[in-house]
Short mmCIF file of N, CA and C in Angstrom, two decimals:
data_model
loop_
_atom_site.label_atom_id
_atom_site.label_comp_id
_atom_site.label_asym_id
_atom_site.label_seq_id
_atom_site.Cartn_x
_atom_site.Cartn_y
_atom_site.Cartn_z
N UNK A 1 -0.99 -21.46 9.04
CA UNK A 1 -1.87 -20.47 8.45
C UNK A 1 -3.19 -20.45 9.20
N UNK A 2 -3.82 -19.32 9.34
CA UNK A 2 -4.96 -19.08 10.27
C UNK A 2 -5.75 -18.74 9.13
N UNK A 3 -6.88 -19.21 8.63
CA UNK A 3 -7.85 -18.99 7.74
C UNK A 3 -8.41 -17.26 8.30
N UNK A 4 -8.93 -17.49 9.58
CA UNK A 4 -9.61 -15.88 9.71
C UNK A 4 -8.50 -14.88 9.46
N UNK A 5 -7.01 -14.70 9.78
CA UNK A 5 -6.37 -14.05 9.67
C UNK A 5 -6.28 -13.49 8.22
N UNK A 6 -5.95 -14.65 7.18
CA UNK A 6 -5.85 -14.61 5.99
C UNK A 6 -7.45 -13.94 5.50
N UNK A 7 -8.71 -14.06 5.53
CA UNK A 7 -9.64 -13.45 5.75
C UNK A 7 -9.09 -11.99 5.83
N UNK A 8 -8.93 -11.86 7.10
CA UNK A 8 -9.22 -9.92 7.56
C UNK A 8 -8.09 -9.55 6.63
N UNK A 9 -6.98 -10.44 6.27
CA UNK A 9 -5.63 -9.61 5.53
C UNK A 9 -6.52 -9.34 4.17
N UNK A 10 -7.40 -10.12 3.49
CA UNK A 10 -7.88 -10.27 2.26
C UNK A 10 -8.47 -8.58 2.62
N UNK A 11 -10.06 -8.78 3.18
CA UNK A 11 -10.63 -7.74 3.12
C UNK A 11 -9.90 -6.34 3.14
N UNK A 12 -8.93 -6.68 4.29
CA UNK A 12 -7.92 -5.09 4.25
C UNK A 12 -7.07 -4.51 2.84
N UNK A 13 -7.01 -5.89 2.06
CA UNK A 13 -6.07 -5.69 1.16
C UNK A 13 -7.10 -4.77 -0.29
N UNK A 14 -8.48 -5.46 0.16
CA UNK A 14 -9.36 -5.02 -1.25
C UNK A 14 -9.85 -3.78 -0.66
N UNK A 15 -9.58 -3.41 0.71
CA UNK A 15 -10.24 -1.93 1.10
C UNK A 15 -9.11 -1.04 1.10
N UNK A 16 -7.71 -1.42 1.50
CA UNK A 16 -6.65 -0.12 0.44
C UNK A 16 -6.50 0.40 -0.91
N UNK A 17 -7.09 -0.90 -1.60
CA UNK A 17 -7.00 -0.74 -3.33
C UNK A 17 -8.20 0.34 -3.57
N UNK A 18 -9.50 -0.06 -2.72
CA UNK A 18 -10.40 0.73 -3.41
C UNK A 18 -10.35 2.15 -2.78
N UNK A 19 -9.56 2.36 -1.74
CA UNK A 19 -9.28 3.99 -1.03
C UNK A 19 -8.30 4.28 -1.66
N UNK A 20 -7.64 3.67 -2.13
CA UNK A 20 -6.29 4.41 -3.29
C UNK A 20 -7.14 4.76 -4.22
N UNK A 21 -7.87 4.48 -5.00
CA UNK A 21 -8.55 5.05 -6.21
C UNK A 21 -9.15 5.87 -6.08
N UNK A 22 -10.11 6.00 -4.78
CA UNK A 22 -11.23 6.96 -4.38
C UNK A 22 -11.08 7.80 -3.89
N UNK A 23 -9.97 8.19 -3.15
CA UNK A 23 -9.44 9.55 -2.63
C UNK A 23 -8.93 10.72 -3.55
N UNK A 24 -8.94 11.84 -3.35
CA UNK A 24 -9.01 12.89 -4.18
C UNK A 24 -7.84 13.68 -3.80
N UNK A 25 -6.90 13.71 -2.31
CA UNK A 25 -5.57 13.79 -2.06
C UNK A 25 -4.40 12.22 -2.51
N UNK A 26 -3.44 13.58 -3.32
CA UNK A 26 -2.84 12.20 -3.51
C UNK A 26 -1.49 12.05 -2.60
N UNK A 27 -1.66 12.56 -1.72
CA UNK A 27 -0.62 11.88 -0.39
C UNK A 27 -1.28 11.10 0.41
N UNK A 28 -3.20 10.99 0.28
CA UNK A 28 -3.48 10.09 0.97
C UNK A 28 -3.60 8.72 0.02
N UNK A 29 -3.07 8.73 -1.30
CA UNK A 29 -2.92 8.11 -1.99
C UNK A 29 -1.99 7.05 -1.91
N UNK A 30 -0.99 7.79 -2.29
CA UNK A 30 0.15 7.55 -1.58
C UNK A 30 0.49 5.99 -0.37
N UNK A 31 -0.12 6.84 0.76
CA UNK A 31 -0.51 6.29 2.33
C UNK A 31 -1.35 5.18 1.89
N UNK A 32 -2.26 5.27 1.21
CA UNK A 32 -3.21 3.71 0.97
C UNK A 32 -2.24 2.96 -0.20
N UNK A 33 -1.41 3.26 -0.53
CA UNK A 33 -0.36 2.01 -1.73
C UNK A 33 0.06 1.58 -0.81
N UNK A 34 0.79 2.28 -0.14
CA UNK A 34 1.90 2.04 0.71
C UNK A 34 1.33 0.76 1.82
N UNK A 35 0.04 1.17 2.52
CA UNK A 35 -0.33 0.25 3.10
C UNK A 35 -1.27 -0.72 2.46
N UNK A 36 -1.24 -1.11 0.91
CA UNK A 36 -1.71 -2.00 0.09
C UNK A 36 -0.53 -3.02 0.16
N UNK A 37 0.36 -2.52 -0.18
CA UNK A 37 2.14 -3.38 -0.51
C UNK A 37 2.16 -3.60 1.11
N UNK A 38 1.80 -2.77 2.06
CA UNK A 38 2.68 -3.28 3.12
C UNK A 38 1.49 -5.30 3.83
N UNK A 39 0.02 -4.39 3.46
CA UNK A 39 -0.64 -5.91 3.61
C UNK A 39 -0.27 -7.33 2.28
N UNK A 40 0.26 -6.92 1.42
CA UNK A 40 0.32 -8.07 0.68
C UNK A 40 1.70 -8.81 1.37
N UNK A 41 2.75 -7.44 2.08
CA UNK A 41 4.00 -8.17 2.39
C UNK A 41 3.55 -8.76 3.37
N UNK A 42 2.36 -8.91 4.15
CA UNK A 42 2.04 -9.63 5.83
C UNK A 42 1.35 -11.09 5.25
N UNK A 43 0.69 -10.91 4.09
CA UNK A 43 0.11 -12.03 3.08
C UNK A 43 0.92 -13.23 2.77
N UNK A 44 2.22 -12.23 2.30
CA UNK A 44 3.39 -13.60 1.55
C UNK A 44 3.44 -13.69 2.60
N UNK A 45 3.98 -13.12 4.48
CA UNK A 45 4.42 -14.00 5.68
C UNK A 45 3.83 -14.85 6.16
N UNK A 46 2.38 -14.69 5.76
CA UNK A 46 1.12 -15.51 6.68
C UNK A 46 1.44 -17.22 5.52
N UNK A 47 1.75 -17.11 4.53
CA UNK A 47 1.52 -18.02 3.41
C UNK A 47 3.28 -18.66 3.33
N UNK A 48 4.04 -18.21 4.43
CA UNK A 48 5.49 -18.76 4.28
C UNK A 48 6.21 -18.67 3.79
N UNK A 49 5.93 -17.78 2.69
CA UNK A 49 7.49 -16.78 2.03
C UNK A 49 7.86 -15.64 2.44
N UNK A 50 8.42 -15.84 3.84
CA UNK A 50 9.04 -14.52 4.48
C UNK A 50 9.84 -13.94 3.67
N UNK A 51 11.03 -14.61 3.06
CA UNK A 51 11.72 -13.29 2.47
C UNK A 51 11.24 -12.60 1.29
N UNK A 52 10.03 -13.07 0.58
CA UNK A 52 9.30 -12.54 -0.14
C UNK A 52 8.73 -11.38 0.35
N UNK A 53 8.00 -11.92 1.65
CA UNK A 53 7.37 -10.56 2.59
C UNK A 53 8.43 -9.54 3.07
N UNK A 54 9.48 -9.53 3.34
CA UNK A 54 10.34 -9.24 3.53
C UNK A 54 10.84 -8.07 2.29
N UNK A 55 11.15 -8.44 1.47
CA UNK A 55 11.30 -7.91 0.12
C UNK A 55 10.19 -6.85 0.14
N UNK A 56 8.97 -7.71 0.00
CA UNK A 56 7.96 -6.53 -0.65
C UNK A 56 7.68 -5.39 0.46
N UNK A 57 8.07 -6.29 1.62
CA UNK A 57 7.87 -4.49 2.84
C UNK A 57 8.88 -3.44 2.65
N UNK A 58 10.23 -3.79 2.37
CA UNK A 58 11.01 -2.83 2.38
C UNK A 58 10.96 -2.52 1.18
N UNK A 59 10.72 -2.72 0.17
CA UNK A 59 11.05 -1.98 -1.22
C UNK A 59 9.25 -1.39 -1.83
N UNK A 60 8.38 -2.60 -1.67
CA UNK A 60 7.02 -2.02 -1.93
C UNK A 60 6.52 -1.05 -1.11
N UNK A 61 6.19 -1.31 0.30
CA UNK A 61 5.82 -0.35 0.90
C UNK A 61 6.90 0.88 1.66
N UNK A 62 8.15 0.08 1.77
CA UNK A 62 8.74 1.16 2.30
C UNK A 62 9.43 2.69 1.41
N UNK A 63 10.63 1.85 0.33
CA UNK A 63 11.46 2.63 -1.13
C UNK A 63 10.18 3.61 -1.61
N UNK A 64 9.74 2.57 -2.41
CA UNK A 64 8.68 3.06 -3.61
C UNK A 64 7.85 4.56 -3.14
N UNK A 65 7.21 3.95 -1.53
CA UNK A 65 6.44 5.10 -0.88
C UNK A 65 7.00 6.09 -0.51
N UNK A 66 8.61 6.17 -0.14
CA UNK A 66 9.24 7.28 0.13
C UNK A 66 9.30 8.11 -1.27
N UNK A 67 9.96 7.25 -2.33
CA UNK A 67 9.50 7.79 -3.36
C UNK A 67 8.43 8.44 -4.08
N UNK A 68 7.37 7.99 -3.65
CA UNK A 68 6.23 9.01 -4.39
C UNK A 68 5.93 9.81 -3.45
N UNK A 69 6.13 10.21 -2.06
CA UNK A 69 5.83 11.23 -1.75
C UNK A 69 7.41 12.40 -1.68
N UNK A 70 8.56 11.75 -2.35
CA UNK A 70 9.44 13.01 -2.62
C UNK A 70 9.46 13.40 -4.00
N UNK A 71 8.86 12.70 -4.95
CA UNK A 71 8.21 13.19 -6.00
C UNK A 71 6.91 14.14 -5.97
N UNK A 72 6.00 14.16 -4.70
CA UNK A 72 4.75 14.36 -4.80
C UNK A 72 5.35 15.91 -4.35
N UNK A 73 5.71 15.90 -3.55
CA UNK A 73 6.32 17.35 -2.91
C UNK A 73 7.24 18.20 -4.03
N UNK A 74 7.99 17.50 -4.81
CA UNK A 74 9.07 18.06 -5.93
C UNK A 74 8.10 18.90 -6.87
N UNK A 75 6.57 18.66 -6.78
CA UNK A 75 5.80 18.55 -8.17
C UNK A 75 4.86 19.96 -7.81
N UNK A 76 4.23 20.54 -8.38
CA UNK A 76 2.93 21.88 -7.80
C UNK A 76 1.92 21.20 -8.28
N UNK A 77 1.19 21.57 -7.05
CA UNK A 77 0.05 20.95 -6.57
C UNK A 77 -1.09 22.03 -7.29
N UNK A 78 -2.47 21.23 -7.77
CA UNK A 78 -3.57 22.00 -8.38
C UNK A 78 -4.68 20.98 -8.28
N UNK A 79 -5.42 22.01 -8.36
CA UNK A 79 -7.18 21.06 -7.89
C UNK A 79 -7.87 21.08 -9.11
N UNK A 80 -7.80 20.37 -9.46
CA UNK A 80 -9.28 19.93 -10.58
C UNK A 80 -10.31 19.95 -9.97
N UNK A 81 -11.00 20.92 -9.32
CA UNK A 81 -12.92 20.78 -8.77
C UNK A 81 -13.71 21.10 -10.42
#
């Protein structure tokens, strides 16, 4: 384990959470889960549960995200300004 690595994974991980909330498109929504799940799956690898990381890349960031954006497209789109 590399302490700075685990570091920059941290910060990256608390700066997708807070751009998932704060964005006002939700396909860029979407895109920041997706790469929330995909840094936690590089987290469990850095920390030695690959097939954990493993798991959570293909089903958290990969399934799930295909999923909400073929839901997001299935759905009509409207702006709350």
């Amino acid at each position: 384990m590399h302490p700075g690595l685990e570091f920059i994974l941290y910060v990256l991980l608390i700066t997708t959470a807070l751009l998932a909330l704060q964005v006002r498109d939700l396909l860029a929504a979407v895109v920041a889960t997706s790469a929330f799940s995909f840094t936690v799956a590089l987290l469990f690898v850095s920390m030695g549960a690959v097939d954990v990381g493993f798991t959570e890349a293909v089903v958290g960031a990969g399934v799930v995200g295909v999923f909400f954006i073929v839901a997001l497209f299935r759905t009509s789109r409207r702006s709350v300004d």
